[in-house]
mmCIF file of C-alpha atoms in Angstrom:
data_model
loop_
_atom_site.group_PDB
_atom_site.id
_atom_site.type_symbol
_atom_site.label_atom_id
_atom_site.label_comp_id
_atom_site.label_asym_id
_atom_site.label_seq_id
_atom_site.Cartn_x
_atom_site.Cartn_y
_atom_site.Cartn_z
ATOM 1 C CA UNK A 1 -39.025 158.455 -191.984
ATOM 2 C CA UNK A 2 -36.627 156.070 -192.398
ATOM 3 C CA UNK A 3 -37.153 152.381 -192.289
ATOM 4 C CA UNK A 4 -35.122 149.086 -192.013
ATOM 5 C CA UNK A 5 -36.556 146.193 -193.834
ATOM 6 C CA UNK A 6 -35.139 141.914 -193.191
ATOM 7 C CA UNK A 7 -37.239 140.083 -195.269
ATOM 8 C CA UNK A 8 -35.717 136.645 -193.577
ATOM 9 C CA UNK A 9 -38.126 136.116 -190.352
ATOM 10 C CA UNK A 10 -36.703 132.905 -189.527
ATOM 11 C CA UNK A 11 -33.958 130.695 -191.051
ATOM 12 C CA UNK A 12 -33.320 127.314 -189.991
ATOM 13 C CA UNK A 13 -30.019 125.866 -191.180
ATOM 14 C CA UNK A 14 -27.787 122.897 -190.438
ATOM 15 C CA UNK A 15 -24.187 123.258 -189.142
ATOM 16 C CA UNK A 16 -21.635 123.801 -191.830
ATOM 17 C CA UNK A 17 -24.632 125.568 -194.322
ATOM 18 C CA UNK A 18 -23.950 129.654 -195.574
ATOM 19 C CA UNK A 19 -25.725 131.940 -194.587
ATOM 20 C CA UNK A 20 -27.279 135.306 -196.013
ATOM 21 C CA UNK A 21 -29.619 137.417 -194.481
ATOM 22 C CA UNK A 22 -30.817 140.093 -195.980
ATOM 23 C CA UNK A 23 -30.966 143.723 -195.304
ATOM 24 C CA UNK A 24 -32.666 147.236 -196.925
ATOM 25 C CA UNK A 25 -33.413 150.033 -195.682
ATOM 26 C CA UNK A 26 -34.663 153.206 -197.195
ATOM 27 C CA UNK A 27 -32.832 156.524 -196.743
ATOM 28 C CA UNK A 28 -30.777 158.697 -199.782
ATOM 29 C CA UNK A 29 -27.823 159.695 -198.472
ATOM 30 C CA UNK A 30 -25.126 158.761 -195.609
ATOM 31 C CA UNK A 31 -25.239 155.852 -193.573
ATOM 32 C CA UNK A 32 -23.410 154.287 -190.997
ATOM 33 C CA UNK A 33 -24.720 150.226 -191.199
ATOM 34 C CA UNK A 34 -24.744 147.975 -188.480
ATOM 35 C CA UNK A 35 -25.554 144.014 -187.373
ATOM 36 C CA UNK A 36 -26.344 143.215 -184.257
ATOM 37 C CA UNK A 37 -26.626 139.852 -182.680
ATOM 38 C CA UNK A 38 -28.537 138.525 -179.956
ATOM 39 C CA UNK A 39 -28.061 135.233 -178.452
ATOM 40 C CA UNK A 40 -30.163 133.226 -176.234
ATOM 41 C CA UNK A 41 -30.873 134.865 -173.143
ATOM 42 C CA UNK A 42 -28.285 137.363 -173.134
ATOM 43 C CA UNK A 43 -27.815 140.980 -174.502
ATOM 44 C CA UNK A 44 -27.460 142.669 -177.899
ATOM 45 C CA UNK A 45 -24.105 142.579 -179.164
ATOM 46 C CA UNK A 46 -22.141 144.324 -182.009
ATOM 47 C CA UNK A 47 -21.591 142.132 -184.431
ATOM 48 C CA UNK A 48 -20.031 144.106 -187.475
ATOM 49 C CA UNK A 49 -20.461 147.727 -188.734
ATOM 50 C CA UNK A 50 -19.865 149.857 -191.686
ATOM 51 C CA UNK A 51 -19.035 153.619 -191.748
ATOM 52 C CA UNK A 52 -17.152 154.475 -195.264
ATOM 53 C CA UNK A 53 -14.232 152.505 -196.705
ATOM 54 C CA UNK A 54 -14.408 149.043 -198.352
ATOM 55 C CA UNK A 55 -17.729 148.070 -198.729
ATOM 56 C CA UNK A 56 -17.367 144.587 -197.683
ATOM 57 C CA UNK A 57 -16.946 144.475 -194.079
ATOM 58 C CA UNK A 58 -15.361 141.492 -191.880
ATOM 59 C CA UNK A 59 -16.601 141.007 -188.402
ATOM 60 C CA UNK A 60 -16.581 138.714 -185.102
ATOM 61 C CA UNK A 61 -17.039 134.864 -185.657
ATOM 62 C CA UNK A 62 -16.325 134.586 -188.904
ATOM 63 C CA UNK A 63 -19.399 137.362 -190.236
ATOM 64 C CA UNK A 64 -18.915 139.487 -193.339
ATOM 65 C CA UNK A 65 -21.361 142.256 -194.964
ATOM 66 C CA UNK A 66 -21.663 144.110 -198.286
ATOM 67 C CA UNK A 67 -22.758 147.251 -198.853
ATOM 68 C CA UNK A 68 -24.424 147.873 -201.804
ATOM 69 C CA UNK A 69 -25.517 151.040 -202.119
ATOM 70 C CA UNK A 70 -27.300 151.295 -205.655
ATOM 71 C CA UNK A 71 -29.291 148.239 -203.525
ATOM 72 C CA UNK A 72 -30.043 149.796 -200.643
ATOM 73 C CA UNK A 73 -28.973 147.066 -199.120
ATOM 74 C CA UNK A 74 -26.197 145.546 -196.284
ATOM 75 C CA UNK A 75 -26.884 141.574 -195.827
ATOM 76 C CA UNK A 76 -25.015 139.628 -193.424
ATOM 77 C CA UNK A 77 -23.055 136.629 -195.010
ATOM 78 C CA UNK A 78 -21.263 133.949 -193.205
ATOM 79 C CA UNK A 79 -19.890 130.662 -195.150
ATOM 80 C CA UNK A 80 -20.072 128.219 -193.125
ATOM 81 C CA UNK A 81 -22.426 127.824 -190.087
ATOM 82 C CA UNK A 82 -22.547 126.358 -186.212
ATOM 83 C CA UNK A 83 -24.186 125.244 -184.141
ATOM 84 C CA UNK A 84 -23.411 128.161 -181.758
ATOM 85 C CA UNK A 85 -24.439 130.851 -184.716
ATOM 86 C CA UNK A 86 -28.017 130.449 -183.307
ATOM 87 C CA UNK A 87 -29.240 133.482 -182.780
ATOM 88 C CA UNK A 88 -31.542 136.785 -183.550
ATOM 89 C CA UNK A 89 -29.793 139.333 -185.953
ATOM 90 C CA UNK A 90 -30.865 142.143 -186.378
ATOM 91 C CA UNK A 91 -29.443 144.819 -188.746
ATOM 92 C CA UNK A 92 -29.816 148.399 -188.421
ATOM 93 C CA UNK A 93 -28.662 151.948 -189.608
ATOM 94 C CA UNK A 94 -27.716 155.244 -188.636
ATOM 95 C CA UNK A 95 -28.215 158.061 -190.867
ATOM 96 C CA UNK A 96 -26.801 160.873 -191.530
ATOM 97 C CA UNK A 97 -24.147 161.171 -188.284
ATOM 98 C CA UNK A 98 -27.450 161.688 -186.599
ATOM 99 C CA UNK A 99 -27.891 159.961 -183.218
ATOM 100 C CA UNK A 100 -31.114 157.421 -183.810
ATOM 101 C CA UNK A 101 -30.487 154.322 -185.046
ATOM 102 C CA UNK A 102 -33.598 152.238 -187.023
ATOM 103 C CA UNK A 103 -33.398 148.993 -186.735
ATOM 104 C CA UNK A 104 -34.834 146.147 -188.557
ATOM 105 C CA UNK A 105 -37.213 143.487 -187.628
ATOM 106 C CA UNK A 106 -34.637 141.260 -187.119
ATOM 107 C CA UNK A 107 -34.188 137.778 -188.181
ATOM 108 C CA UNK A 108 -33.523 134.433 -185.691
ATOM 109 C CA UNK A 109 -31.722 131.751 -186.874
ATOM 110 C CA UNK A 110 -32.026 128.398 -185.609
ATOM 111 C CA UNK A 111 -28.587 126.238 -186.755
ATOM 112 C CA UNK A 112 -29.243 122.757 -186.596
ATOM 113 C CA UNK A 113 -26.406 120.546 -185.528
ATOM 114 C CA UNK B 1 -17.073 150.130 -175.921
ATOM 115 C CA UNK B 2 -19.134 150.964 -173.087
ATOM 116 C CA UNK B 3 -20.471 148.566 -170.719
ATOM 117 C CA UNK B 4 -23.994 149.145 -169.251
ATOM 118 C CA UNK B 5 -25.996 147.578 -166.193
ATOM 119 C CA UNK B 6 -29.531 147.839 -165.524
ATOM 120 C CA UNK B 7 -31.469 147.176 -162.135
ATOM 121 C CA UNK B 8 -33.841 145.200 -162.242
ATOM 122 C CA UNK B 9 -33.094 142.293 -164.370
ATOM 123 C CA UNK B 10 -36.670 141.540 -164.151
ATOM 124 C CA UNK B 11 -39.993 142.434 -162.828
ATOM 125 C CA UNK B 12 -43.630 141.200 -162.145
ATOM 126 C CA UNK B 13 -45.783 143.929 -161.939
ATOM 127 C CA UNK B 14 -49.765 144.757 -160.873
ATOM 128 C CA UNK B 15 -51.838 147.139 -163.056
ATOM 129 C CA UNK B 16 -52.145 150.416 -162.389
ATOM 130 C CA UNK B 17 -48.620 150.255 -160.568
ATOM 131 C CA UNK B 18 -44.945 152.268 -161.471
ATOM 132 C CA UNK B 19 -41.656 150.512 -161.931
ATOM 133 C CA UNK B 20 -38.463 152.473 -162.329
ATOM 134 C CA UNK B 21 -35.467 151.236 -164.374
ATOM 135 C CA UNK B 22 -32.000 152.182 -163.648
ATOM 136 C CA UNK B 23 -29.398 152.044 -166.251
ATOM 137 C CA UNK B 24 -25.802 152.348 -165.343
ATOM 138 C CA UNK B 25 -22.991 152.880 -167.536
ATOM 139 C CA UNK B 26 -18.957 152.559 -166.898
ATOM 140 C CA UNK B 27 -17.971 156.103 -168.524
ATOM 141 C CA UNK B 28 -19.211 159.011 -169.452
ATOM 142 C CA UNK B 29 -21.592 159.099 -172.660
ATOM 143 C CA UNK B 30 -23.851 162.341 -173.286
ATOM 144 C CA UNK B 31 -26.144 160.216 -175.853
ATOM 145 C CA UNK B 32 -28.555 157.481 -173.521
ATOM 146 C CA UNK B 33 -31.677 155.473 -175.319
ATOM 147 C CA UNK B 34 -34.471 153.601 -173.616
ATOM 148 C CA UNK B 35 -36.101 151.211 -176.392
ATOM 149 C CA UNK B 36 -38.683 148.745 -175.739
ATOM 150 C CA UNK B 37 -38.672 144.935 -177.328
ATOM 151 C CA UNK B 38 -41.867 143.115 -177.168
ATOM 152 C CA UNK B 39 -41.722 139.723 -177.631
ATOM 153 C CA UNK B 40 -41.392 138.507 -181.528
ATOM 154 C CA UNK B 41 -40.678 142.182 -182.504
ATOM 155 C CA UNK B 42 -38.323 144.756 -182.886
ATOM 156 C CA UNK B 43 -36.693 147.169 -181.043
ATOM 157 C CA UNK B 44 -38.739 150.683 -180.851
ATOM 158 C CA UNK B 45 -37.334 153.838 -179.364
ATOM 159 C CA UNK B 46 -39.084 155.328 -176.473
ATOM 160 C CA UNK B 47 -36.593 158.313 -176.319
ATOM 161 C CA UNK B 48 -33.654 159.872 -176.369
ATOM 162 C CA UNK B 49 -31.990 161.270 -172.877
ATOM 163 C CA UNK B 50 -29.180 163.484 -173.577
ATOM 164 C CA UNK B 51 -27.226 164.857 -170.074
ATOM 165 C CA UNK B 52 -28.786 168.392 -169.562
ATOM 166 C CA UNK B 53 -31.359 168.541 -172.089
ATOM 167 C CA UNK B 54 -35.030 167.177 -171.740
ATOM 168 C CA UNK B 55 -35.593 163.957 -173.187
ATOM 169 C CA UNK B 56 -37.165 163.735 -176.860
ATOM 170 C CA UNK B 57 -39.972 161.483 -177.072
ATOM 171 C CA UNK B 58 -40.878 159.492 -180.344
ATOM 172 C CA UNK B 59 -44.147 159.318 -181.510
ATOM 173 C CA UNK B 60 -46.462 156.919 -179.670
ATOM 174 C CA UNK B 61 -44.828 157.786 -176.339
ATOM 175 C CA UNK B 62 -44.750 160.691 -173.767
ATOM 176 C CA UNK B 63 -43.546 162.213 -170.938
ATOM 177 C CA UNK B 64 -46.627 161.378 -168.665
ATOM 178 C CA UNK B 65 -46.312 157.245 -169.356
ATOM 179 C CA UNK B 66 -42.577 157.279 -169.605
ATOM 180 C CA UNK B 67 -40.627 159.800 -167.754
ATOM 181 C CA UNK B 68 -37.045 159.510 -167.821
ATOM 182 C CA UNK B 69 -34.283 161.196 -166.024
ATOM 183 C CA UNK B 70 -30.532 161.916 -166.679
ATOM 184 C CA UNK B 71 -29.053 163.507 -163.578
ATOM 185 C CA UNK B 72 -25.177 162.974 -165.312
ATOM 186 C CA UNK B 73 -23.371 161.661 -167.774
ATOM 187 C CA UNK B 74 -23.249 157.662 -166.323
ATOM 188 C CA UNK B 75 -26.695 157.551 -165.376
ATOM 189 C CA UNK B 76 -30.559 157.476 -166.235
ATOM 190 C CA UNK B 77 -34.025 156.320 -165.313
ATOM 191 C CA UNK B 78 -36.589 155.455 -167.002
ATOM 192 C CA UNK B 79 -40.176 154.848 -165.383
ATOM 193 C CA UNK B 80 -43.060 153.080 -166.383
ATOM 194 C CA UNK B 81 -46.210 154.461 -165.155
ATOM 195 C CA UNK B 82 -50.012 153.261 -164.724
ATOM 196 C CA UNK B 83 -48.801 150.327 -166.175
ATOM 197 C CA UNK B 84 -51.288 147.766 -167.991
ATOM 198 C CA UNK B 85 -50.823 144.515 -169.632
ATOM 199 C CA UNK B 86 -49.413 146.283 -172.667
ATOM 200 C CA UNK B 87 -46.835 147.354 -171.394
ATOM 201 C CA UNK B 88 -45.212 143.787 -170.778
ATOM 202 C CA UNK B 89 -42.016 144.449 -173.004
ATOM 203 C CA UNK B 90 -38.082 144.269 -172.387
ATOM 204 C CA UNK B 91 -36.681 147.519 -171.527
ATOM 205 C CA UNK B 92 -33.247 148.281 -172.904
ATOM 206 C CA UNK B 93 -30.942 150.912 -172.416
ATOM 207 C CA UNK B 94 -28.603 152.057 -174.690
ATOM 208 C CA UNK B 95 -25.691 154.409 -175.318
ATOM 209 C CA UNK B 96 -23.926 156.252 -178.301
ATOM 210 C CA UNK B 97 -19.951 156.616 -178.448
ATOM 211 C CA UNK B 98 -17.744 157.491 -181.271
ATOM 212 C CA UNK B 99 -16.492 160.608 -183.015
ATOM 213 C CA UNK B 100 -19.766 162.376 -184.243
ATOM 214 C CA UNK B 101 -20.944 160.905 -187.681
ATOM 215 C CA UNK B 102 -19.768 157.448 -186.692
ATOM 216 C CA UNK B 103 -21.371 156.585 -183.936
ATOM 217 C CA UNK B 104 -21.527 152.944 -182.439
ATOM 218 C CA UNK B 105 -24.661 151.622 -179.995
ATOM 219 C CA UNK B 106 -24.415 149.662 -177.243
ATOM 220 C CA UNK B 107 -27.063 147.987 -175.469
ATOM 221 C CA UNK B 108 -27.565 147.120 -171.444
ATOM 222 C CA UNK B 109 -28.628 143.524 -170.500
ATOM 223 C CA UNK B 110 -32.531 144.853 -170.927
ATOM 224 C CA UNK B 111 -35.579 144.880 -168.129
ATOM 225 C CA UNK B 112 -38.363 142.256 -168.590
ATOM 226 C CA UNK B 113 -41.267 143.486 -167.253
ATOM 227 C CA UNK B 114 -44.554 141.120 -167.043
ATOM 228 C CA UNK B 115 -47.946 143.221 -166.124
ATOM 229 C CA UNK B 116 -50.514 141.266 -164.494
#
């Protein structure tokens, strides 16, 4: 089976800090790679995504990924902060073309201003 | 993208009871999800209900506890039966889109659901 791992449980940051959050998961071949954002009190939203293509991905508000695939890995990078950033995260992947998607844990950032 | 309402927003619930979720989405999708988020955790996947095909059950949950209907392509329920305290949780609802291979998820508003 596969599995997402985000090792980051819970970052607290102040405004204008970067961010990385990190992301793993465990499966051989094709993936389709995903963040997802969650902000207080309202729903899970698409934050960025990765399908083929250049593996470093920009998304909304200022987010960027890399893929790295000899890592395993997809972490969430952002250089600069707000206030506005806090939020859970949570990454997650879709294998294969198949339709389940695994996600991670998920990791909540608290951005002090 | 697809945008996806669920009824109710929120629920208090006695043991032993059944609540049904609706989940309601602007266009047609065939792929539908009900997860469940309990609080500090993850999302899980209860099951997948694809428009004219029984729904497929992960482990750890079944038809008896969970059943779920998908009478078309804009609409499905999920129900919550016999509940007990455990079962306290968001309940989200989800859909696929995309060409298949690149699929994109989005997610409904959720269910809270408190068991007493």
């Amino acid at each position: 089976a596969q599995s997402v791992s985000q090792h980051n449980h819970h970052v607290i940051l102040s405004e204008a800090a970067s961010l990385e959050l990190g992301c793993n998961y465990s499966y051989g071949g094709t993936v389709n790679l995903f963040w997802y954002v969650q902000y207080p009190g309202q729903h899970l939203q698409l934050l960025l995504k990765y399908f083929s293509g250049d593996p470093l991905v920009k998304g909304i508000k200022g987010f960027e990924a890399e893929f790295i695939k000899s890592k395993f890995s997809f972490n969430l990078r952002k250089p600069s902060v707000q206030w506005s950033d806090t939020a859970e995260y949570f990454c997650a992947v879709n294998a294969g073309g198949f339709n389940k998607f695994y996600f991670g844990s998920g990791t909540k950032l608290n951005v002090k201003p | 993208s697809a945008v996806i309402s669920q009824k109710p927003s929120r629920d208090i619930c006695q043991r032993g009871t059944s609540l049904t979720i609706q989940c309601q989405v602007d266009s047609q999708v065939t792929m539908m999800f009900w997860y469940r988020q309990q609080p500090g955790q993850s999302l899980t996947l209860i099951a997948t209900a694809n428009q004219g095909s029984e729904a497929t059950y992960e482990s750890g949950f079944v038809i008896d506890k969970f059943p779920i209907s998908r009478p078309n392509l804009t609409f499905s329920t999920l129900t919550v039966s016999n509940m007990s305290p455990e079962d306290s949780s968001i309940y989200l609802c989800s859909v696929a889109s995309g060409l298949a291979g690149f699929y994109e998820q989005y997610f409904g508003p959720g269910t809270r659901l408190t068991v007493t």
